[in-house]
Short mmCIF file of C-alpha atoms in Angstrom, two decimals:
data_model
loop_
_atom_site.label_atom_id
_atom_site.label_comp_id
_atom_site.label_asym_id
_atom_site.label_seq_id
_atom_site.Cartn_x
_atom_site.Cartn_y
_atom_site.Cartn_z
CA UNK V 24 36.92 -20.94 -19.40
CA UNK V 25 37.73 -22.45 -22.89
CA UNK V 26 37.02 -26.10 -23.40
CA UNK V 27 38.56 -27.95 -26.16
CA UNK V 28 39.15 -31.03 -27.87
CA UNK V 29 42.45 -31.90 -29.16
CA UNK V 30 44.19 -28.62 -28.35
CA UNK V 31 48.03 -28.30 -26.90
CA UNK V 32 47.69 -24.34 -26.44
CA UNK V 33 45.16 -21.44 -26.36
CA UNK V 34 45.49 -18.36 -25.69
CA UNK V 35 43.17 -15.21 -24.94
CA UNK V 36 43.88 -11.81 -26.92
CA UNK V 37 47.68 -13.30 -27.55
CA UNK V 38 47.64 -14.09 -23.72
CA UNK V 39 48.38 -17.76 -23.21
CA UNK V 40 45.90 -19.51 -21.16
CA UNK V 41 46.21 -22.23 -18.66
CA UNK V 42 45.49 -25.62 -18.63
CA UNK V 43 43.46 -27.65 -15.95
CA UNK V 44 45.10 -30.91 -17.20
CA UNK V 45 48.26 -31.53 -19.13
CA UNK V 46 47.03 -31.29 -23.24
CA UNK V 47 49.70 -33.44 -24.19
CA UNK V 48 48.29 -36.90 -22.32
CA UNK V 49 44.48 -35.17 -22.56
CA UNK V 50 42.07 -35.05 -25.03
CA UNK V 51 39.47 -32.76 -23.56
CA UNK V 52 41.11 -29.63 -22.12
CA UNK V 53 39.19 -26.53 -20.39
CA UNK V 54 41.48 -23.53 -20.29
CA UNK V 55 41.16 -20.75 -17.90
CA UNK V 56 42.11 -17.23 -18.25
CA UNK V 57 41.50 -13.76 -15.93
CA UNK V 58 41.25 -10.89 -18.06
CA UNK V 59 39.73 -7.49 -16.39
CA UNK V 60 38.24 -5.11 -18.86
CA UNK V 61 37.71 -1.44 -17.82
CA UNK V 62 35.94 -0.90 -20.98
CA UNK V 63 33.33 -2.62 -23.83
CA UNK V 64 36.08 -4.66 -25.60
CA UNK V 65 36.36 -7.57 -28.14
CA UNK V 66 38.26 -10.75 -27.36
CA UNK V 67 39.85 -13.09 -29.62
CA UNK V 68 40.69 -16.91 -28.42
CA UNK V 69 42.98 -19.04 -30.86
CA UNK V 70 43.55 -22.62 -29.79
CA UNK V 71 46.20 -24.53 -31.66
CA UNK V 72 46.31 -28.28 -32.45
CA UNK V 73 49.65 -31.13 -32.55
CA UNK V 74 49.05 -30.17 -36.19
CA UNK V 75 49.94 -26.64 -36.01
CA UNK V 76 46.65 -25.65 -37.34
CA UNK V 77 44.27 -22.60 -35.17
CA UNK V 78 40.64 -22.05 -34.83
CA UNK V 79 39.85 -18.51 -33.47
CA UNK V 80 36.61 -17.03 -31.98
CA UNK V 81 35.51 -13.96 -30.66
CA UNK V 82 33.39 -12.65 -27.83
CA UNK V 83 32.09 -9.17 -26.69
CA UNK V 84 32.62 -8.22 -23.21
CA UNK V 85 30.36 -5.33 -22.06
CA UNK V 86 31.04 -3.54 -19.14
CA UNK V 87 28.77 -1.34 -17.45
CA UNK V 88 30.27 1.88 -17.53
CA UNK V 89 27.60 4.87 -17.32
CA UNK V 90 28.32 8.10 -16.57
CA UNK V 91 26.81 11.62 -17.39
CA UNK V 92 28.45 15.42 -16.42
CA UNK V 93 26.46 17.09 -13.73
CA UNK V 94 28.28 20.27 -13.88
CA UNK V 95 31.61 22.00 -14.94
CA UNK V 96 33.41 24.71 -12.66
CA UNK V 97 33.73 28.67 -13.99
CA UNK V 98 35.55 28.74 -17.11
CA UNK V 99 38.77 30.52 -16.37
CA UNK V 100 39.30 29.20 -12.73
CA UNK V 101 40.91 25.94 -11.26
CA UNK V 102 38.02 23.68 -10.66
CA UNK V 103 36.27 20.08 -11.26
CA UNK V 104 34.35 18.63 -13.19
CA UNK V 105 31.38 16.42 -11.36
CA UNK V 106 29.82 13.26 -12.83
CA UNK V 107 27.55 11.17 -11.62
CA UNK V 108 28.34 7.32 -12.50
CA UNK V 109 28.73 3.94 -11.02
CA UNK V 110 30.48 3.37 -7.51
CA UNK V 111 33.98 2.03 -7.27
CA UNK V 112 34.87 2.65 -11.03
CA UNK V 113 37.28 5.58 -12.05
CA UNK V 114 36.48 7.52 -15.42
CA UNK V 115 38.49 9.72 -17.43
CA UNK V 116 38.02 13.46 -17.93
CA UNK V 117 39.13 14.86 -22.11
CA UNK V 118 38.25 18.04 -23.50
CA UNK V 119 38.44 19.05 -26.57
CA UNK V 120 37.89 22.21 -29.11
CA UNK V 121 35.86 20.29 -31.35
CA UNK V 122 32.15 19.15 -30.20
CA UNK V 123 30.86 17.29 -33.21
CA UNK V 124 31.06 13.92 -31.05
CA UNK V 125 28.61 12.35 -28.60
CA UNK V 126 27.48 9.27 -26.84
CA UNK V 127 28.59 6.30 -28.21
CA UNK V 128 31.03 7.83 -30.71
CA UNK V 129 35.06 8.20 -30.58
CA UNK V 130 36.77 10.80 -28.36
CA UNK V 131 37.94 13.40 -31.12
CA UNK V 132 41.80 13.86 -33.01
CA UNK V 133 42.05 16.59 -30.47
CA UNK V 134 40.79 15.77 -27.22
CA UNK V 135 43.38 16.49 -24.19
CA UNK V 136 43.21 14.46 -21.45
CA UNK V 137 42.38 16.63 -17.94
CA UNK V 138 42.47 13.35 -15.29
CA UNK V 139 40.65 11.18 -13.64
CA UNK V 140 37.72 10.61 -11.40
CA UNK V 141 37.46 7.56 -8.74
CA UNK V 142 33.53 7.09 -7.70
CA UNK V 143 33.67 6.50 -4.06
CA UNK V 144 30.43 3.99 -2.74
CA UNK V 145 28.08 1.51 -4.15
CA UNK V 146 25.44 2.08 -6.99
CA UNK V 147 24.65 5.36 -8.48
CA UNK V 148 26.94 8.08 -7.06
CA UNK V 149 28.37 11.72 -7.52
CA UNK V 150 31.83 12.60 -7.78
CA UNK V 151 34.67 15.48 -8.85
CA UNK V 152 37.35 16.00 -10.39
CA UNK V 153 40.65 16.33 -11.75
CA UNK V 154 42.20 18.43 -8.77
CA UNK V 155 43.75 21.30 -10.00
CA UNK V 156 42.55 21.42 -13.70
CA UNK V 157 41.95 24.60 -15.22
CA UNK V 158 38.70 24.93 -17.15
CA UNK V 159 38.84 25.67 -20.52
CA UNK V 160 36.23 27.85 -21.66
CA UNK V 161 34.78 27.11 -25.54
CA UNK V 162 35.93 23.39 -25.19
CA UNK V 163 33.76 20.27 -24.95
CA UNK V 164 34.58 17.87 -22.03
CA UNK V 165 34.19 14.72 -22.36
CA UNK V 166 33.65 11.59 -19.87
CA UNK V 167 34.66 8.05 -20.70
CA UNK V 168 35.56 4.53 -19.06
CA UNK V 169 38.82 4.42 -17.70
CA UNK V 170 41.37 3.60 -20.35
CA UNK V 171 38.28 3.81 -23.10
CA UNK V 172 37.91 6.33 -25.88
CA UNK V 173 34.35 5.73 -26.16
CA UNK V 174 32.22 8.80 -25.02
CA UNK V 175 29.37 8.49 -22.22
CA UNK V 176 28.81 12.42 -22.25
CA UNK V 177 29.84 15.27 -23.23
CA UNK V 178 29.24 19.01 -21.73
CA UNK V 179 29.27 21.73 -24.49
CA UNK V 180 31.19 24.66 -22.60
CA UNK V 181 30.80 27.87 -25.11
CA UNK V 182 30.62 31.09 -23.49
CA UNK V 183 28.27 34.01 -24.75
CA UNK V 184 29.44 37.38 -25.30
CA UNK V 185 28.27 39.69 -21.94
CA UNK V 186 26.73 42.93 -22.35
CA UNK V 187 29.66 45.28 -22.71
CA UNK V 188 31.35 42.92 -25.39
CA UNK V 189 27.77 42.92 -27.36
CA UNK V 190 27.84 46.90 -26.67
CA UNK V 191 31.71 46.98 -28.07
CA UNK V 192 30.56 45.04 -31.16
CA UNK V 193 27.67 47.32 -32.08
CA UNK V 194 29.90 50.39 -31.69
CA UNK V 195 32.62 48.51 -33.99
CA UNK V 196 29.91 48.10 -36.74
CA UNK V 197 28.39 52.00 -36.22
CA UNK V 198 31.78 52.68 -36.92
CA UNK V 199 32.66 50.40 -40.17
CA UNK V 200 28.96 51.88 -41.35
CA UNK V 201 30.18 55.12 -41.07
CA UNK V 202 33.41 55.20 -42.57
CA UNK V 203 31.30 53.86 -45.81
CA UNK V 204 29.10 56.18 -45.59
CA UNK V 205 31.85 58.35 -45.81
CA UNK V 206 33.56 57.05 -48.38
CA UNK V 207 30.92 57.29 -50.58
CA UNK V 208 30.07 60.76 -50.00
CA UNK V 209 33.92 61.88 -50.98
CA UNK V 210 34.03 59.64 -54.16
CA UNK V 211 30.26 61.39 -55.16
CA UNK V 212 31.98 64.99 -54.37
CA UNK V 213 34.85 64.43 -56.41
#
């Protein structure tokens, strides 16, 4: 609710608002407007008068919104992701290549979105998802507010090299090492 003095229209974030008396035979006006934000957001109210002239201010809405990643299925295989959040609020699943981002900052240039993730009950809860979503392996996912690119969490996902792929590595180098050493002893023998 927007109460004015003098004013023929406002309007909410370019929304127009409504009237509970007619501005044109009232002086004071309050103005009502619904607006449902699934996300922090900024909103901007411009009221106009018979002049033509505006007078804008702006408010923060916050919205409650926490989430963090419990866990993230096998790399490789179709799985979910599982967050634990706020009941009755849905949150969207990115991922990414890049992990320089966290809390608070912007989803990154090259985040892919996976799905979504509907909390089912009342305060804290625990839920999964997207169905079907193949897990990326060296990615970053990423939980935010539905519709919001502002990140709650993010779960680094970087996979370590296993035993046989360390073993394969070492025998690669044994063998770049030795073909220098062998180099070297041809050019000396020439």
């Amino acid at each position: 609710t927007l109460d004015t003095q003098n004013a023929i229209s406002a309007t909410i974030s370019a929304v127009p608002m409504t009237p509970d008396v007619n501005p044109n035979d009232n002086f004071n006006v309050s103005w009502s407007a619904t607006h449902v934000a699934t996300a922090p957001t900024v909103l901007t109210a411009t009221v106009t008068n018979p002049d033509g002239e505006t007078s804008t201010c702006t408010w923060t809405i916050e919205v409650n919104c926490a989430a963090s990643i419990v866990s993230v299925g096998s790399a490789g295989s179709i799985g979910t992701v599982t967050i634990e959040g706020i009941g009755s609020v849905t949150y969207d699943i990115y991922y990414a290549d890049s992990c320089a981002n966290g809390a608070g900052d912007s989803l990154p240039g090259d985040a892919i979105f996976a799905g979504q993730i509907t909390l089912v009950g009342a305060g804290i809860v625990t839920g999964s998802g997207p169905a079907g979503h193949a897990i990326v392996a060296d990615t970053c996912y990423y939980v935010t507010c539905d519709g919001s690119n502002i990140i709650l969490d993010r779960f680094a996902y970087r996979t370590v090299p296993t035993l046989g792929e360390w073993g394969l590595i070492a025998f690669s180098l044994l063998l770049v090492g030795a073909g220098v050493v062998l180099m070297r002893k041809r050019r000396l023998a020439q």
